[in-house]
Coordinates of C-alpha atoms in Angstrom, one line a residue:
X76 CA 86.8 110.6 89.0
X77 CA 89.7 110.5 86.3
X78 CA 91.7 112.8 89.3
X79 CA 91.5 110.1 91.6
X80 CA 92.2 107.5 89.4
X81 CA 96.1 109.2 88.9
X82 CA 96.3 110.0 92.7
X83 CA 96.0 106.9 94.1
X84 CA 99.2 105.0 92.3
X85 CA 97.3 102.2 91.5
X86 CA 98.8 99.4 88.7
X87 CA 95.6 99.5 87.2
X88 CA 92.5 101.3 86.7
X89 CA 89.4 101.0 84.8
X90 CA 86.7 103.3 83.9
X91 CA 83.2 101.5 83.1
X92 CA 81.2 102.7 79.9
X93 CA 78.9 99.8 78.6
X94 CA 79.4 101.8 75.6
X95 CA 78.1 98.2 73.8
X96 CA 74.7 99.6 74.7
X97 CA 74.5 102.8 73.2
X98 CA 74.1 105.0 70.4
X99 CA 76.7 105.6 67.9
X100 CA 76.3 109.4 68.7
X101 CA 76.7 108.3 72.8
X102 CA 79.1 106.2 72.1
X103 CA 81.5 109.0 70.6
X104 CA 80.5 111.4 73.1
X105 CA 81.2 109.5 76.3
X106 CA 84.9 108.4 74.7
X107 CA 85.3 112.4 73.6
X108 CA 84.7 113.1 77.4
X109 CA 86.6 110.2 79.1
X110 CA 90.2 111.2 76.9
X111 CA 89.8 114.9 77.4
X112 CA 89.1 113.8 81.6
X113 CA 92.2 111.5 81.0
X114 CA 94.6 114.1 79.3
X115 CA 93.8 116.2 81.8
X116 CA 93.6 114.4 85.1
X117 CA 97.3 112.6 83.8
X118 CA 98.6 116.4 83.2
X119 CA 97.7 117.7 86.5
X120 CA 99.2 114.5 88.3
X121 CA 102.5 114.2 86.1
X122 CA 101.8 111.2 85.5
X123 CA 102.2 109.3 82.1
X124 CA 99.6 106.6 81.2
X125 CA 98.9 103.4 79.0
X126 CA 95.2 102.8 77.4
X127 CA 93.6 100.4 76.8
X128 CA 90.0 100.0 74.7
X129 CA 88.6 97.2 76.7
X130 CA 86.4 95.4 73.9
X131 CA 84.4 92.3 73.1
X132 CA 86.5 89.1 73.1
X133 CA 83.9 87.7 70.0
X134 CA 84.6 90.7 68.6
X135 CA 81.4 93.1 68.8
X136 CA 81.4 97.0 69.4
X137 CA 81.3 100.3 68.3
X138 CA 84.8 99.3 66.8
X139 CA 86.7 101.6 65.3
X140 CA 84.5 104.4 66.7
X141 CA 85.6 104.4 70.3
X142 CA 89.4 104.3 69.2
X143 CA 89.3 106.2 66.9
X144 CA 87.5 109.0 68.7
X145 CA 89.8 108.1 71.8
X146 CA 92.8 108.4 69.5
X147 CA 91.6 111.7 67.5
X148 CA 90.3 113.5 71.0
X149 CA 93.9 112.5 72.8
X150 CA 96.1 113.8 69.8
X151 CA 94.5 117.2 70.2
X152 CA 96.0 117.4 73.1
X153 CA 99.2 116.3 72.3
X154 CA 99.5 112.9 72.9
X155 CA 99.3 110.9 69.2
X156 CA 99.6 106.7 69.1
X157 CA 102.1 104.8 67.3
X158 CA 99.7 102.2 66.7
X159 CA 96.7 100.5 67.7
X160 CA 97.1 96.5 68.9
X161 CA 94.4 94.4 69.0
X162 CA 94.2 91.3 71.0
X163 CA 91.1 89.4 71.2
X164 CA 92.5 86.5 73.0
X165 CA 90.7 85.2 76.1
X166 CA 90.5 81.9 77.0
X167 CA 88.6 82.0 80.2
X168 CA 85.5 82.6 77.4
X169 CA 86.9 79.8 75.2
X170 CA 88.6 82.5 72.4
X171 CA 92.0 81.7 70.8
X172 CA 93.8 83.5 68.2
X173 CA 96.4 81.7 65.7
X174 CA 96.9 82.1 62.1
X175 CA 95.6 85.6 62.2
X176 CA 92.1 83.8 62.7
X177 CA 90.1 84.3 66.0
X178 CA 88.3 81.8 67.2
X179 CA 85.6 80.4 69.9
X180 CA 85.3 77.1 71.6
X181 CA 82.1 75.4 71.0
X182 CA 82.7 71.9 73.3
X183 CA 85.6 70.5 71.8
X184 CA 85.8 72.1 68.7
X185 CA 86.8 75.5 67.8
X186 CA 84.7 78.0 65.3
X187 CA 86.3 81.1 63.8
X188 CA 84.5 83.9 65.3
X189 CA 82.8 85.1 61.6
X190 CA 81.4 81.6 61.7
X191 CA 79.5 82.2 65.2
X192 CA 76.5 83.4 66.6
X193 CA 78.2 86.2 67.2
X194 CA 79.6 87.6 63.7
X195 CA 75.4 87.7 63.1
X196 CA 74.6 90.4 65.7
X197 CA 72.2 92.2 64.5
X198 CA 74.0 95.6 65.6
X199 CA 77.6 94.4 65.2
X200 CA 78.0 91.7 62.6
X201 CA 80.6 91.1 60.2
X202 CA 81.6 88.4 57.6
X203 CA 85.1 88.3 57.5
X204 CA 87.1 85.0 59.0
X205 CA 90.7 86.4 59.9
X206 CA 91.2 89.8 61.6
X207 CA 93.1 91.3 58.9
X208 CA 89.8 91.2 56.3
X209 CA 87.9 91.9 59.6
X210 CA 89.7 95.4 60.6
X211 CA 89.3 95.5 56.8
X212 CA 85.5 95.6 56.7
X213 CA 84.9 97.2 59.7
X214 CA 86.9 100.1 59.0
X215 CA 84.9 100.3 55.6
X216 CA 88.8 99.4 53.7
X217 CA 90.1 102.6 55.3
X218 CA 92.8 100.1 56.5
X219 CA 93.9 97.0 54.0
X220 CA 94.1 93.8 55.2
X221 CA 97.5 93.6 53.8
X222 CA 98.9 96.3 56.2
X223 CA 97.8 94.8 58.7
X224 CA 101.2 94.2 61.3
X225 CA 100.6 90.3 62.7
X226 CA 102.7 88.8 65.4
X227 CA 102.6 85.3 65.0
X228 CA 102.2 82.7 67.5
X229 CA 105.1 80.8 66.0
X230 CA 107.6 83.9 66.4
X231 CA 106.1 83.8 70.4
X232 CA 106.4 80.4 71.4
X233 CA 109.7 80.7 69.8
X234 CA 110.5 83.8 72.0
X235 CA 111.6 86.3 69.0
X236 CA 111.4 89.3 71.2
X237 CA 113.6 90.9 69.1
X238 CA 111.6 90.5 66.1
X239 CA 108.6 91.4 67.2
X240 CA 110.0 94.7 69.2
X241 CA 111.3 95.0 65.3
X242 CA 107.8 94.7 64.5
X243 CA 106.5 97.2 66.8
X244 CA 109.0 100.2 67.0
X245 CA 108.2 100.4 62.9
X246 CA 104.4 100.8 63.4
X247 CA 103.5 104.4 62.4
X248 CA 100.2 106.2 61.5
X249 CA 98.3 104.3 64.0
X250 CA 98.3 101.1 61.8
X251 CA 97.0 98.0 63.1
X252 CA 98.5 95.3 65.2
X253 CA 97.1 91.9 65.0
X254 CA 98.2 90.0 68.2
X255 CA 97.6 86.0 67.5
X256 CA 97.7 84.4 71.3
X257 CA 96.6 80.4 71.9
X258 CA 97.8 80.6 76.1
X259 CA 98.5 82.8 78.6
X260 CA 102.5 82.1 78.0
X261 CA 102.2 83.7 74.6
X262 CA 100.6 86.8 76.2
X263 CA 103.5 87.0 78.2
X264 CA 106.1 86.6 75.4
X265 CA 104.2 89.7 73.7
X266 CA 103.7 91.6 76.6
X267 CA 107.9 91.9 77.3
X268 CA 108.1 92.8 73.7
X269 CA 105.4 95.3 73.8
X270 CA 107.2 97.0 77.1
X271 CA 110.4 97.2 75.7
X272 CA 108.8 99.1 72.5
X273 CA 107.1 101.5 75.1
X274 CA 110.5 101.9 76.9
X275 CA 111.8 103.2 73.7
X276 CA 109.3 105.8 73.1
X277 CA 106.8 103.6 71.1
X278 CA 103.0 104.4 71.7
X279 CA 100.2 102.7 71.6
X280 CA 96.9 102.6 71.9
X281 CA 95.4 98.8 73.0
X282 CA 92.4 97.3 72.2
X283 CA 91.8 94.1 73.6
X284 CA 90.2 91.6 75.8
X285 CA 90.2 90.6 79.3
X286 CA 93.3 88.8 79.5
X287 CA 95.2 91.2 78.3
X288 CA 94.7 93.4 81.6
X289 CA 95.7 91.0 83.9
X290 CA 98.7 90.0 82.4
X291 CA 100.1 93.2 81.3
X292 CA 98.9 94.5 85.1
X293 CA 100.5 91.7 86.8
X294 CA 97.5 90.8 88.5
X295 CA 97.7 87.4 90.2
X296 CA 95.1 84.7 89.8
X297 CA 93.8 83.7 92.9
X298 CA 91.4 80.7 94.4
X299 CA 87.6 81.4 94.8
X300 CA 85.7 82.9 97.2
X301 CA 82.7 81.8 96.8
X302 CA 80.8 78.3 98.1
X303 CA 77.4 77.4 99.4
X304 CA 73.7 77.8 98.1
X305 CA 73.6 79.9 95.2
X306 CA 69.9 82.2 93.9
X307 CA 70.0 82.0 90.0
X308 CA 67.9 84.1 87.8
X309 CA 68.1 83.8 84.1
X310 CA 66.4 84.3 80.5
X311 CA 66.3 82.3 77.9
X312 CA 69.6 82.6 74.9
X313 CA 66.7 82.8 72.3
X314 CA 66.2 86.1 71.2
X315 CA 62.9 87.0 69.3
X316 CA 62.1 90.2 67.2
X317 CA 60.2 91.1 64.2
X318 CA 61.9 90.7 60.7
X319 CA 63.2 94.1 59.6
X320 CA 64.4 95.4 63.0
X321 CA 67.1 97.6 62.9
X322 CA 70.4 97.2 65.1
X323 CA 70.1 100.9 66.7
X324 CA 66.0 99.3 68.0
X325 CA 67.6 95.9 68.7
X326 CA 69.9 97.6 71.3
X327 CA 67.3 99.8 72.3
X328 CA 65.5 96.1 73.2
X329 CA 68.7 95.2 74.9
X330 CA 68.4 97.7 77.3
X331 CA 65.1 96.8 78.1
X332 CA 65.7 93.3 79.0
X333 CA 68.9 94.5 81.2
X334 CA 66.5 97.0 83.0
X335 CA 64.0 94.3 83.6
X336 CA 67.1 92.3 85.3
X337 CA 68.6 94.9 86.4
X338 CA 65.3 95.9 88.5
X339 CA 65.3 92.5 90.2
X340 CA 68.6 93.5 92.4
X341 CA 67.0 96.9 92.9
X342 CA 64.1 95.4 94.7
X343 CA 65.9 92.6 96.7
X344 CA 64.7 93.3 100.2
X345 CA 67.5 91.1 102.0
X346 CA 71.7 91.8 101.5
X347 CA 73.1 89.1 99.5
X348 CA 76.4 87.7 100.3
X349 CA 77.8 88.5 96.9
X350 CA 76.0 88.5 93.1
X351 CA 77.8 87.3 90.0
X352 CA 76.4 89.3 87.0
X353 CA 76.8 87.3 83.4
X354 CA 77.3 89.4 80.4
X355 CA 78.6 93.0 79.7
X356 CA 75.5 95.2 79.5
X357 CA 73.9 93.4 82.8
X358 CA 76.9 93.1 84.9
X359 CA 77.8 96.7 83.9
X360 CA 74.1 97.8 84.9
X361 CA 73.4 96.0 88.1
X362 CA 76.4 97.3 89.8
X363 CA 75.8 101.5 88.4
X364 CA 71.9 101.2 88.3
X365 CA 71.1 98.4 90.5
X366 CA 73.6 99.0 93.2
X367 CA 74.4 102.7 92.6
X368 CA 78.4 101.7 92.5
X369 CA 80.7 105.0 91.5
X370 CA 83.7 103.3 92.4
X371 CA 84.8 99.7 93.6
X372 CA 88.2 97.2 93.5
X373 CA 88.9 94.8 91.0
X374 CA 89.8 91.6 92.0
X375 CA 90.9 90.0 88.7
X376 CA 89.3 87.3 87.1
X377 CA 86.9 85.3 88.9
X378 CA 88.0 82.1 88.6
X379 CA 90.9 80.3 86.0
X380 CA 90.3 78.3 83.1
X381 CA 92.5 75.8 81.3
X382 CA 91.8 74.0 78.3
X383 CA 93.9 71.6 76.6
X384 CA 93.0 73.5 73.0
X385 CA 94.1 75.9 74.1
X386 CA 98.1 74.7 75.0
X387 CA 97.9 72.8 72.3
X388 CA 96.2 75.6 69.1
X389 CA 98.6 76.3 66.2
X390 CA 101.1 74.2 67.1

């Protein structure tokens, strides 16, 4: 698959894990396979390439397993990163990051993330507030929270380009970049920064959102497609387990649940117009499982967001 990826010139290309779902053990196997497949596939086209870690915007993964195994696997083979950049941002899900400090929208307010439902996973919590003490913890203090590299969102809006490619070109020994982002503009501002440090030889590997792909990929919003009568099926948001669980059983239960969605699509005896999936480990399994999917075009986002908090964060 990684062959066909590099023969077809495409801008951009994603390969599908749902790696949130498994094992620590899976989880570094399936990376281990995908950047040997990569290195290779890139070799054998001539072609050079750009990665990026697609992750969590809240943020919650096997994180800083899969880049780290993606960055140790890839260096054996020659190819070593600069840097690693992190960019949570992705407002279409209500997530803004400014004073080093991601947060989520929660009506009209917004939470940092370590405050959030979601900084209490049960599989991939955390307690720090900004990123910096976040990449701390999670990386057990292998990385302080004072190296940390931050480009500030008043250095984008200002459009220091040359600062921040100053930033970037002096990243070595794949130190962390923390990429603070409140609208799509100050994605941009990055992104012509971060170009400019790959034109000069600069690698990096990227770990980031949603948003980051379609801006550094140049892919176009466009309207909806979709209108008319509309089948829902859902669960409830509540979650409930017996005390002492541990986080490898609770995402054994997660799988569970998907499968029970998942087997819904499986057994639809008509052919739907379209289906809209909600959440990683379900969307990512009715379209492999349900629909038996090896390979499919990515419009881009399904539909835009704008939020007046989110022009108007950190300034």
């Amino acid at each position: 698959m990684c062959a066909e990826v590099f023969q077809d010139r495409a801008t951009v290309s994603f390969i599908l894990t749902n790696s949130r779902s498994f094992s620590p053990d899976r989880t570094c196997a399936v990376h281990q396979e995908i950047a040997e497949n990569i290195a290779w596939a890139a070799g054998e086209a001539g072609r050079n390439f750009v990665l990026v870690s697609r992750g969590d915007s809240t943020p919650r993964s096997h994180w800083p397993l899969e880049t780290r195994v993606l960055s140790e696997t890839l260096a054996r083979t020659g190819r070593r990163f600069d840097g690693e950049i992190l960019i949570p941002f992705f407002p279409e899900g209500g997530r803004f990051t400014f004073g080093n400090m991601h947060y989520v929208k929660e009506g009209d307010t917004l939470v940092p993330a370590g405050e959030t439902e979601f900084a209490r996973d049960p599989a991939f919590g955390y307690a720090s507030l900004s990123l910096t003490a976040w990449c701390q913890e999670k990386m057990g203090g292998a990385c302080r929270a004072e190296d940390c590299i931050c480009v500030a969102l008043e250095d984008l809006r200002a459009l220091r380009t040359e600062k921040i490619l100053q930033q970037l070109t002096a990243v070595e020994n794949f130190a962390k970049v923390i990429v603070n982002a409140a609208c799509y503009e100050d994605l941009k501002v990055f992104c012509a920064a971060c170009c400019e440090a790959l034109d000069t030889g600069k690698t990096f590997l990227l770990r980031t959102a949603a948003s980051w792909v379609k801006v550094f990929g140049g892919i176009p919003g466009k309207a909806l497609l979709r209108r008319g009568i509309t089948a829902v099926i859902y669960t409830t948001r509540e979650r409930v387990t017996p005390p002492g669980v541990s986080g490898e059983e609770q995402l054994r239960l997660s799988r569970a649940i998907s499968r029970a969605l998942t087997s819904v699509v499986e057994r639809l005896a008509v052919r739907p117009r379209f289906l809209v999936a909600k959440g990683g480990i379900t969307s990512s399994d009715v379209g492999v499982k349900a629909l038996g999917v090896k390979r499919a075009l990515v419009l881009g986002q399904i539909a835009p967001r704008r939020s007046r908090v989110a022009d108007g964060a950190g300034e």
